[in-house]
Tab-separated table of C-alpha atoms and ligand atoms in Angstrom:
chain	number	residue	atom	x	y	z
A	1	MET	CA	-8.722	36.436	6.802
A	2	GLN	CA	-10.240	37.696	10.025
A	3	GLU	CA	-9.266	41.157	11.345
A	4	LYS	CA	-7.918	40.081	14.708
A	5	GLY	CA	-5.695	37.143	15.587
A	6	LEU	CA	-7.342	34.292	17.488
A	7	GLU	CA	-6.270	32.777	20.781
A	8	LYS	CA	-4.082	29.692	20.522
A	9	GLN	CA	-6.671	27.454	22.208
A	10	GLU	CA	-9.413	28.662	19.909
A	11	ILE	CA	-7.260	27.869	16.867
A	12	LEU	CA	-6.425	24.440	18.233
A	13	ASN	CA	-10.112	23.673	18.742
A	14	ILE	CA	-11.006	24.655	15.183
A	15	LEU	CA	-8.113	22.657	13.794
A	16	GLU	CA	-8.936	19.559	15.774
A	17	LYS	CA	-12.510	19.635	14.484
A	18	LYS	CA	-11.465	20.179	10.881
A	19	LEU	CA	-8.748	17.519	10.882
A	20	ASP	CA	-11.000	14.988	12.562
A	21	LYS	CA	-11.973	13.875	9.036
A	22	ASP	CA	-8.446	12.661	8.324
A	23	TYR	CA	-7.535	8.993	8.623
A	24	SER	CA	-4.757	8.124	11.056
A	25	TYR	CA	-2.008	5.551	10.681
A	26	ASP	CA	-2.677	4.238	14.195
A	27	SER	CA	-6.312	3.378	13.399
A	28	GLY	CA	-5.205	0.636	11.015
A	29	SER	CA	-7.557	1.967	8.329
A	30	ILE	CA	-4.698	3.080	6.099
A	31	LEU	CA	-3.850	-0.133	4.283
A	32	GLY	CA	-3.042	1.255	0.848
A	33	SER	CA	-0.342	3.804	1.598
A	34	MET	CA	3.379	3.549	1.004
A	35	CYS	CA	3.968	6.172	3.693
A	36	THR	CA	3.898	5.462	7.379
A	37	LYS	CA	4.068	7.198	10.725
A	38	PRO	CA	7.543	8.749	10.897
A	39	PHE	CA	9.979	7.520	13.536
A	40	ASP	CA	9.311	9.378	16.845
A	41	PHE	CA	12.864	10.590	17.486
A	42	ALA	CA	13.118	11.868	13.907
A	43	VAL	CA	9.946	13.926	14.444
A	44	GLU	CA	11.437	15.442	17.598
A	45	ILE	CA	14.667	16.304	15.765
A	46	TYR	CA	12.801	17.603	12.725
A	47	LYS	CA	10.890	20.057	14.929
A	48	LYS	CA	14.147	21.201	16.493
A	49	TYR	CA	15.862	21.821	13.144
A	50	ILE	CA	12.859	22.790	11.053
A	51	SER	CA	14.402	26.024	9.745
A	52	LYS	CA	17.502	24.490	8.135
A	53	ASN	CA	17.495	25.184	4.405
A	54	LEU	CA	19.680	23.041	2.177
A	55	GLY	CA	18.799	25.293	-0.749
A	56	ASP	CA	21.509	27.581	0.628
A	57	PRO	CA	24.082	25.033	1.807
A	58	GLY	CA	26.716	27.659	2.533
A	59	LEU	CA	24.564	28.947	5.394
A	60	PHE	CA	23.981	25.475	6.759
A	61	SER	CA	27.278	23.778	6.029
A	62	GLY	CA	26.897	21.468	9.050
A	63	THR	CA	23.603	20.176	7.690
A	64	ALA	CA	25.117	19.875	4.207
A	65	GLU	CA	27.979	17.785	5.634
A	66	LEU	CA	25.460	15.575	7.396
A	67	GLU	CA	23.661	15.078	4.092
A	68	GLU	CA	26.943	14.001	2.466
A	69	GLU	CA	27.634	11.617	5.331
A	70	LEU	CA	24.168	10.154	4.977
A	71	VAL	CA	24.566	9.734	1.225
A	72	ALA	CA	27.853	7.877	1.826
A	73	GLU	CA	26.169	5.498	4.301
A	74	ILE	CA	23.305	4.818	1.936
A	75	ALA	CA	25.748	4.336	-0.951
A	76	GLU	CA	27.389	1.571	1.064
A	77	LEU	CA	23.992	0.011	1.730
A	78	PHE	CA	23.382	0.049	-2.040
A	79	HIS	CA	26.835	-1.444	-2.820
A	80	GLY	CA	28.203	1.770	-4.305
A	81	ARG	CA	31.385	3.779	-3.766
A	82	ASN	CA	31.916	7.557	-4.021
A	83	ILE	CA	28.268	7.982	-4.931
A	84	ILE	CA	26.830	11.467	-5.084
A	85	GLY	CA	23.274	12.048	-3.932
A	86	THR	CA	20.662	14.388	-2.629
A	87	PHE	CA	17.497	14.278	-0.611
A	88	THR	CA	14.398	15.425	-2.423
A	89	THR	CA	10.727	16.117	-1.831
A	90	GLY	CA	9.932	12.510	-2.729
A	91	GLY	CA	10.289	9.816	-5.349
A	92	SER	CA	8.663	11.904	-8.072
A	93	GLU	CA	11.325	14.608	-7.832
A	94	ALA	CA	14.102	12.002	-7.692
A	95	ASN	CA	12.756	10.281	-10.812
A	96	LEU	CA	12.443	13.647	-12.559
A	97	ILE	CA	16.101	14.422	-11.780
A	98	ALA	CA	17.107	11.032	-13.233
A	99	MET	CA	15.091	11.556	-16.418
A	100	ARG	CA	16.600	15.014	-16.867
A	101	ILE	CA	20.120	13.602	-16.614
A	102	ALA	CA	19.246	10.830	-19.107
A	103	LYS	CA	18.084	13.432	-21.604
A	104	LYS	CA	20.980	15.842	-20.991
A	105	LEU	CA	23.570	13.132	-21.554
A	106	ARG	CA	22.322	12.624	-25.124
A	107	PRO	CA	22.107	16.028	-26.827
A	108	ASP	CA	22.580	14.175	-30.126
A	109	ILE	CA	19.050	12.690	-29.913
A	110	THR	CA	16.400	15.040	-31.321
A	111	ASN	CA	13.381	13.108	-30.034
A	112	PRO	CA	14.590	11.321	-26.903
A	113	GLU	CA	12.804	8.254	-25.568
A	114	VAL	CA	12.925	6.411	-22.264
A	115	VAL	CA	11.856	2.776	-21.903
A	116	VAL	CA	9.989	1.908	-18.702
A	117	PRO	CA	7.978	-1.123	-17.581
A	118	SER	CA	4.180	-0.589	-17.752
A	119	SER	CA	4.212	-0.938	-13.988
A	120	ALA	CA	6.264	2.285	-13.677
A	121	HIS	CA	4.950	4.956	-11.324
A	122	VAL	CA	3.048	7.926	-12.761
A	123	SER	CA	6.014	10.161	-11.855
A	124	PHE	CA	7.676	8.931	-15.093
A	125	ASP	CA	4.676	10.138	-17.116
A	126	LYS	CA	4.954	13.483	-15.343
A	127	ALA	CA	8.703	13.705	-15.954
A	128	ALA	CA	8.326	12.710	-19.623
A	129	ASP	CA	5.651	15.357	-20.061
A	130	LEU	CA	7.790	18.062	-18.446
A	131	LEU	CA	10.984	17.128	-20.283
A	132	GLY	CA	9.503	16.447	-23.720
A	133	ILE	CA	10.591	12.814	-23.590
A	134	LYS	CA	8.591	10.020	-25.199
A	135	LEU	CA	7.895	7.220	-22.754
A	136	ARG	CA	7.899	3.722	-24.256
A	137	LYS	CA	6.102	1.279	-21.949
A	138	ALA	CA	7.096	-2.367	-21.962
A	139	LYS	CA	4.353	-4.914	-21.406
A	140	LEU	CA	4.015	-7.145	-18.396
A	141	LEU	CA	3.576	-10.906	-18.572
A	142	LYS	CA	0.456	-12.592	-17.189
A	143	ASN	CA	2.212	-13.049	-13.831
A	144	PHE	CA	2.850	-9.257	-13.675
A	145	ASN	CA	6.591	-9.688	-14.265
A	146	LEU	CA	8.253	-7.604	-16.941
A	147	ASP	CA	8.177	-8.890	-20.529
A	148	LEU	CA	11.921	-8.558	-21.118
A	149	GLU	CA	11.721	-9.335	-24.811
A	150	HIS	CA	9.236	-6.543	-25.358
A	151	PHE	CA	11.374	-4.209	-23.220
A	152	GLU	CA	14.425	-4.898	-25.381
A	153	SER	CA	12.437	-4.405	-28.589
A	154	LEU	CA	11.548	-0.857	-27.501
A	155	ILE	CA	15.206	0.210	-27.266
A	156	THR	CA	16.173	2.170	-30.396
A	157	LYS	CA	18.754	4.747	-31.491
A	158	ASP	CA	16.497	7.373	-29.862
A	159	THR	CA	16.623	5.746	-26.419
A	160	CYS	CA	18.448	7.971	-23.926
A	161	GLY	CA	17.396	6.064	-20.820
A	162	VAL	CA	15.850	2.902	-19.435
A	163	VAL	CA	14.224	2.321	-16.061
A	164	GLY	CA	13.989	-0.767	-13.857
A	165	ILE	CA	11.822	-0.902	-10.743
A	166	ALA	CA	12.879	-2.459	-7.468
A	167	GLY	CA	9.542	-2.598	-5.654
A	168	THR	CA	6.702	-1.790	-8.042
A	169	THR	CA	3.933	0.515	-6.898
A	170	SER	CA	1.197	-2.035	-7.532
A	171	LEU	CA	2.739	-5.280	-6.245
A	172	GLY	CA	6.208	-4.647	-4.818
A	173	LEU	CA	7.857	-6.758	-7.532
A	174	ILE	CA	11.510	-6.445	-8.554
A	175	ASP	CA	12.289	-6.120	-12.253
A	176	PRO	CA	15.172	-8.255	-13.630
A	177	ILE	CA	17.734	-5.475	-13.197
A	178	GLU	CA	20.801	-7.479	-14.288
A	179	GLU	CA	19.043	-8.524	-17.494
A	180	ILE	CA	17.945	-4.961	-18.296
A	181	GLY	CA	21.518	-3.881	-17.523
A	182	ARG	CA	22.794	-6.138	-20.276
A	183	PHE	CA	20.734	-4.195	-22.822
A	184	THR	CA	22.567	-0.963	-21.948
A	185	GLU	CA	26.053	-2.291	-21.158
A	186	ASP	CA	27.922	-1.069	-24.230
A	187	LYS	CA	25.524	1.700	-25.163
A	188	GLU	CA	25.260	5.332	-24.123
A	189	ILE	CA	21.943	4.734	-22.381
A	190	PHE	CA	21.332	5.940	-18.830
A	191	PHE	CA	20.024	3.197	-16.526
A	192	HIS	CA	17.905	4.363	-13.609
A	193	ILE	CA	16.442	2.215	-10.845
A	194	ASP	CA	13.250	3.297	-9.129
A	195	ALA	CA	13.596	1.856	-5.641
A	196	ALA	CA	11.475	4.600	-4.090
A	197	PHE	CA	9.665	1.905	-2.135
A	198	GLY	CA	12.150	-0.980	-2.210
A	199	GLY	CA	15.287	1.010	-1.372
A	200	PHE	CA	14.885	0.828	2.375
A	201	ILE	CA	13.539	-2.694	2.573
A	202	LEU	CA	15.589	-4.748	0.085
A	203	PRO	CA	18.980	-4.404	1.840
A	204	PHE	CA	17.364	-5.651	5.051
A	205	LEU	CA	15.471	-8.508	3.376
A	206	GLU	CA	18.848	-9.574	2.042
A	207	GLU	CA	20.264	-9.449	5.592
A	208	LEU	CA	17.310	-11.621	6.645
A	209	ASN	CA	18.436	-14.207	4.056
A	210	TYR	CA	15.662	-13.567	1.554
A	211	ASN	CA	16.729	-14.398	-1.951
A	212	ILE	CA	16.940	-10.914	-3.480
A	213	PRO	CA	18.326	-10.596	-6.998
A	214	PRO	CA	20.909	-7.810	-7.525
A	215	TRP	CA	19.089	-4.501	-8.039
A	216	ASP	CA	21.470	-1.728	-6.941
A	217	PHE	CA	24.951	-0.353	-7.761
A	218	SER	CA	26.265	-3.928	-7.597
A	219	VAL	CA	24.873	-4.182	-11.123
A	220	LYS	CA	27.602	-2.627	-13.252
A	221	SER	CA	25.439	-0.630	-15.618
A	222	VAL	CA	23.123	0.909	-13.017
A	223	ASP	CA	23.692	4.677	-13.119
A	224	SER	CA	21.271	6.017	-10.530
A	225	ILE	CA	18.753	5.018	-7.877
A	226	THR	CA	15.678	6.620	-6.315
A	227	ALA	CA	15.070	5.517	-2.699
A	228	ASP	CA	12.682	7.355	-0.393
A	229	PRO	CA	13.091	7.913	3.332
A	230	HIS	CA	9.353	8.668	3.666
A	231	LYS	CA	8.366	5.181	2.555
A	232	MET	CA	10.071	2.199	4.224
A	233	GLY	CA	12.734	4.512	5.688
A	234	LEU	CA	10.197	5.794	8.276
A	235	GLY	CA	11.323	9.321	7.424
A	236	ILE	CA	9.528	12.626	7.719
A	237	ILE	CA	6.806	13.162	5.097
A	238	PRO	CA	7.823	14.262	2.515
A	239	SER	CA	11.367	13.101	1.859
A	240	GLY	CA	12.851	11.261	-1.098
A	241	GLY	CA	16.354	10.381	-2.211
A	242	PHE	CA	18.382	10.349	-5.432
A	243	PHE	CA	21.753	8.607	-5.764
A	244	LEU	CA	24.090	8.801	-8.756
A	245	ARG	CA	27.088	6.576	-9.476
A	246	ASP	CA	29.202	9.032	-11.468
A	247	SER	CA	29.461	12.407	-9.743
A	248	SER	CA	31.320	13.951	-12.689
A	249	ILE	CA	28.079	13.840	-14.697
A	250	LEU	CA	26.619	16.602	-12.608
A	251	LYS	CA	29.377	19.130	-13.261
A	252	ASN	CA	27.736	20.099	-16.524
A	253	PHE	CA	24.109	19.932	-15.479
A	254	GLY	CA	23.857	21.978	-12.283
A	255	PHE	CA	22.335	25.457	-12.212
A	256	GLU	CA	24.772	27.983	-10.780
A	257	ILE	CA	23.310	30.385	-8.208
A	258	PRO	CA	25.945	33.002	-7.452
A	259	TYR	CA	23.940	35.271	-5.174
A	260	LEU	CA	23.098	32.875	-2.327
A	261	ALA	CA	23.728	34.279	1.151
A	262	GLY	CA	26.002	31.323	1.805
A	263	GLY	CA	27.934	31.837	-1.434
A	264	ASN	CA	27.959	30.459	-4.950
A	265	PHE	CA	26.420	26.980	-5.253
A	266	LYS	CA	25.090	24.750	-7.992
A	267	HIS	CA	21.679	23.092	-7.739
A	268	PHE	CA	20.806	19.959	-9.669
A	269	GLN	CA	17.622	19.471	-7.673
A	270	ILE	CA	14.292	20.656	-9.042
A	271	VAL	CA	13.343	22.670	-5.972
A	272	GLY	CA	15.326	25.575	-4.588
A	273	THR	CA	14.600	25.894	-0.890
A	274	ARG	CA	15.008	22.392	0.509
A	275	SER	CA	14.284	20.917	3.914
A	276	GLY	CA	17.358	20.253	6.024
A	277	GLY	CA	15.171	19.047	8.896
A	278	THR	CA	14.016	15.958	7.006
A	279	VAL	CA	17.624	15.079	6.170
A	280	ILE	CA	18.747	15.469	9.781
A	281	GLY	CA	15.677	13.448	10.748
A	282	PHE	CA	16.751	10.598	8.485
A	283	TRP	CA	20.335	10.730	9.760
A	284	VAL	CA	18.878	10.243	13.243
A	285	ILE	CA	16.836	7.237	12.062
A	286	LEU	CA	19.904	5.487	10.636
A	287	LYS	CA	21.869	6.175	13.824
A	288	SER	CA	19.004	5.021	16.080
A	289	LEU	CA	18.026	1.864	14.248
A	290	GLY	CA	21.198	0.611	12.629
A	291	ILE	CA	20.968	-2.445	10.404
A	292	ASN	CA	19.502	-4.529	13.235
A	293	GLY	CA	16.694	-2.071	13.975
A	294	PHE	CA	15.651	-1.963	10.323
A	295	LYS	CA	15.858	-5.757	10.142
A	296	GLU	CA	13.435	-6.052	13.082
A	297	ILE	CA	10.944	-3.675	11.449
A	298	VAL	CA	11.151	-5.407	8.080
A	299	LYS	CA	10.858	-8.841	9.710
A	300	LYS	CA	7.622	-7.831	11.422
A	301	CYS	CA	6.209	-6.346	8.209
A	302	MET	CA	6.966	-9.613	6.395
A	303	GLU	CA	5.382	-11.722	9.145
A	304	ASN	CA	2.232	-9.627	8.825
A	305	THR	CA	2.437	-9.854	5.021
A	306	ASN	CA	2.611	-13.644	5.177
A	307	TYR	CA	-0.280	-13.694	7.631
A	308	LEU	CA	-2.497	-11.669	5.283
A	309	ALA	CA	-1.415	-13.738	2.255
A	310	LYS	CA	-2.457	-16.899	4.122
A	311	ARG	CA	-5.844	-15.391	5.024
A	312	ILE	CA	-6.462	-14.329	1.400
A	313	ASN	CA	-5.711	-17.867	0.216
A	314	GLU	CA	-8.437	-19.123	2.570
A	315	ILE	CA	-11.180	-16.870	1.163
A	316	LYS	CA	-13.075	-18.429	-1.741
A	317	GLY	CA	-13.717	-16.093	-4.673
A	318	ILE	CA	-10.516	-14.063	-4.334
A	319	LYS	CA	-6.838	-14.914	-4.617
A	320	LEU	CA	-3.373	-13.418	-4.453
A	321	ALA	CA	-2.369	-11.643	-7.651
A	322	THR	CA	1.201	-12.908	-7.064
A	323	ASP	CA	3.155	-14.307	-4.133
A	324	PRO	CA	4.430	-11.265	-2.233
A	325	VAL	CA	8.125	-10.498	-2.712
A	326	MET	CA	8.078	-7.700	-0.184
A	327	ASN	CA	5.419	-6.202	2.087
A	328	VAL	CA	2.825	-5.596	-0.620
A	329	VAL	CA	-0.148	-7.907	-1.094
A	330	GLY	CA	-2.149	-7.833	-4.331
A	331	ILE	CA	-5.667	-9.256	-4.206
A	332	THR	CA	-7.638	-10.184	-7.309
A	333	THR	CA	-10.779	-12.229	-8.045
A	334	GLU	CA	-10.710	-15.935	-8.875
A	335	ASN	CA	-13.190	-15.729	-11.724
A	336	GLY	CA	-11.939	-12.536	-13.366
A	337	LYS	CA	-14.806	-10.390	-12.058
A	338	SER	CA	-13.975	-6.742	-11.399
A	339	ILE	CA	-12.481	-5.880	-7.995
A	340	CYS	CA	-14.196	-2.483	-8.032
A	341	GLN	CA	-17.203	-3.538	-5.965
A	342	ILE	CA	-14.985	-5.185	-3.375
A	343	ASP	CA	-12.963	-1.987	-3.158
A	344	GLU	CA	-16.113	0.101	-2.738
A	345	ASN	CA	-17.441	-2.143	0.015
A	346	LEU	CA	-14.085	-2.124	1.798
A	347	ARG	CA	-14.080	1.681	1.715
A	348	ASN	CA	-17.552	1.740	3.246
A	349	GLU	CA	-16.046	-0.225	6.129
A	350	LYS	CA	-13.229	2.374	6.292
A	351	TRP	CA	-10.527	0.108	4.837
A	352	MET	CA	-8.512	2.455	2.638
A	353	VAL	CA	-6.720	0.140	0.231
A	354	GLY	CA	-5.323	0.885	-3.239
A	355	LYS	CA	-7.338	-0.037	-6.333
A	356	PHE	CA	-5.439	-0.762	-9.568
A	357	GLU	CA	-8.157	-1.145	-12.187
A	358	ASP	CA	-5.719	-1.812	-15.050
A	359	PHE	CA	-4.450	-4.911	-13.270
A	360	ASN	CA	-7.819	-5.679	-11.595
A	361	LEU	CA	-6.221	-5.806	-8.179
A	362	ILE	CA	-6.468	-4.314	-4.744
A	363	ARG	CA	-3.188	-3.414	-3.084
A	364	VAL	CA	-2.511	-3.713	0.630
A	365	VAL	CA	0.826	-2.307	1.782
A	366	ILE	CA	1.881	-3.807	5.090
A	367	MET	CA	3.728	-0.773	6.421
A	368	PRO	CA	5.163	-0.641	9.967
A	369	HIS	CA	1.966	1.038	11.263
A	370	VAL	CA	-0.126	-1.971	10.194
A	371	GLN	CA	-0.633	-4.429	13.065
A	372	LYS	CA	-1.735	-8.059	12.924
A	373	ILE	CA	-5.016	-7.185	14.659
A	374	HIS	CA	-5.822	-4.716	11.862
A	375	LEU	CA	-5.225	-7.463	9.300
A	376	GLN	CA	-7.371	-9.918	11.259
A	377	ASN	CA	-10.284	-7.471	11.214
A	378	PHE	CA	-9.648	-6.601	7.578
A	379	ALA	CA	-9.633	-10.264	6.495
A	380	GLU	CA	-12.906	-10.895	8.359
A	381	ASP	CA	-14.596	-7.936	6.671
A	382	LEU	CA	-13.174	-8.937	3.287
A	383	ASP	CA	-14.498	-12.485	3.712
A	384	LYS	CA	-17.979	-11.130	4.520
A	385	ILE	CA	-17.917	-8.739	1.542
A	386	VAL	CA	-16.828	-11.429	-0.938
A	387	LYS	CA	-19.620	-13.719	0.341
A	388	LYS	CA	-22.196	-10.917	0.202
A	389	LEU	CA	-21.226	-10.084	-3.392
A	390	ASN	CA	-21.492	-13.731	-4.398
A	391	TYR	CA	-17.987	-13.793	-5.903
A	392	VAL	CA	-17.497	-17.486	-5.131
B	401	0PR	N1	8.237	5.381	-7.421
B	401	0PR	C1	7.477	4.410	-6.910
B	401	0PR	C2	7.824	2.975	-7.184
B	401	0PR	C3	6.375	4.739	-6.112
B	401	0PR	O1	5.595	3.767	-5.645
B	401	0PR	C4	6.108	6.106	-5.854
B	401	0PR	C5	4.930	6.521	-5.020
B	401	0PR	C6	6.940	7.082	-6.423
B	401	0PR	C7	8.010	6.676	-7.208
B	401	0PR	C8	6.715	8.544	-6.215
B	401	0PR	O2	6.951	8.896	-4.915
B	401	0PR	P1	6.393	10.235	-4.244
B	401	0PR	O3	4.935	10.026	-4.028
B	401	0PR	O4	7.192	10.305	-2.998
B	401	0PR	O5	6.677	11.346	-5.154
B	401	0PR	N2	4.238	5.539	-4.426
B	401	0PR	C9	3.016	5.703	-3.682
B	401	0PR	C10	1.866	5.307	-4.587
B	401	0PR	O6	1.627	5.933	-5.617
B	401	0PR	C11	2.767	7.080	-3.180
B	401	0PR	C12	1.683	7.106	-2.173
B	401	0PR	C13	1.995	7.255	-0.847
B	401	0PR	C14	0.354	6.984	-2.518
B	401	0PR	C15	1.007	7.323	0.099
B	401	0PR	C16	-0.651	7.026	-1.549
B	401	0PR	C17	-0.330	7.196	-0.253
B	401	0PR	O7	-1.298	7.254	0.689
B	401	0PR	O8	1.235	4.329	-4.275
């Protein structure tokens, strides 16, 4: 650290130069991210309320009430009633909270296991590692859908939880939640849905008359849901969400903190100090957009998704991995050749997509910051690259 503080302008100049390396959402280069540019008004509000700390809710009881109000609104969106919930640092923390509850509910199991689809996000591996849970991964079928039979075969007397995904990380697919639910119906197995990505798009696709199978609290045996504001919710980065059907569960699993300045409270979150600003920011987004505003955003994302899907179908040598269900497009090769070289060439042209080597596919996420013109340019470059590499 230097001895003397620098002038504000000097600091700004250094920063600008250093951060010039970063990619920006507006450039259109970021095609493989599930985050997007947060909603302008939410950013303004976040700055205003940046010091609110929900880790000590007694000090910020207004913010805590707003969080409860927000949870209630989201519960309604997810067809639930009297749901309890919390905002988190992201989907990973929300999934970790769910896995902890699954384990805690079954103290009778010495070596607890959780069954997840192989398409599950790495946050489940992290949670399993931290909690000493064995993760059993169910295979996918050739079309990337879940192999339900294999999933069921992995459920044993040691299973404390199962996970279904509503919007997979690689392709945005929805697992057969009702069918998985049937496996747990009369068993003491916790059923968690990872809708970190899908949570704030599926309700609006449904409103737009897309045929969306039940994935939320409308499915009787679903116990909890992860849904992230900082993905399709346009929220401040980072912000995630965890929602639990039965609030009584938490009574036994919270950590009591008697010395807080605001009084005695119980935390069931992983973190202590917790951003209130991101929660207020998301409250503002729901108030500003309403159902219709979200519908407009989702509609545009899907139009752009369909545009890109059409362009991919026109390029010889590559094809869609599956028909998009939401705003995620998976691209694979027609002849089974590796997608790695395509990915490398795209990166050289500054197209930052996602590469899933296990599934031999490139992922493009058509977030709200992605414009049609970006996709036009991307498709042209992709066409040239595929021709150059002789993939036809
Ligand atoms: N569940 C699902 C289905 C996810 O796709 C993700 C992350 C998570 C949970 C974990 O969420 P957090 O990252 O909020 O903890 N999905 C993105 C992914 O892995 C995360 C991401 C976002 C990656 C932006 C890159 C990026 O630029 O693809």
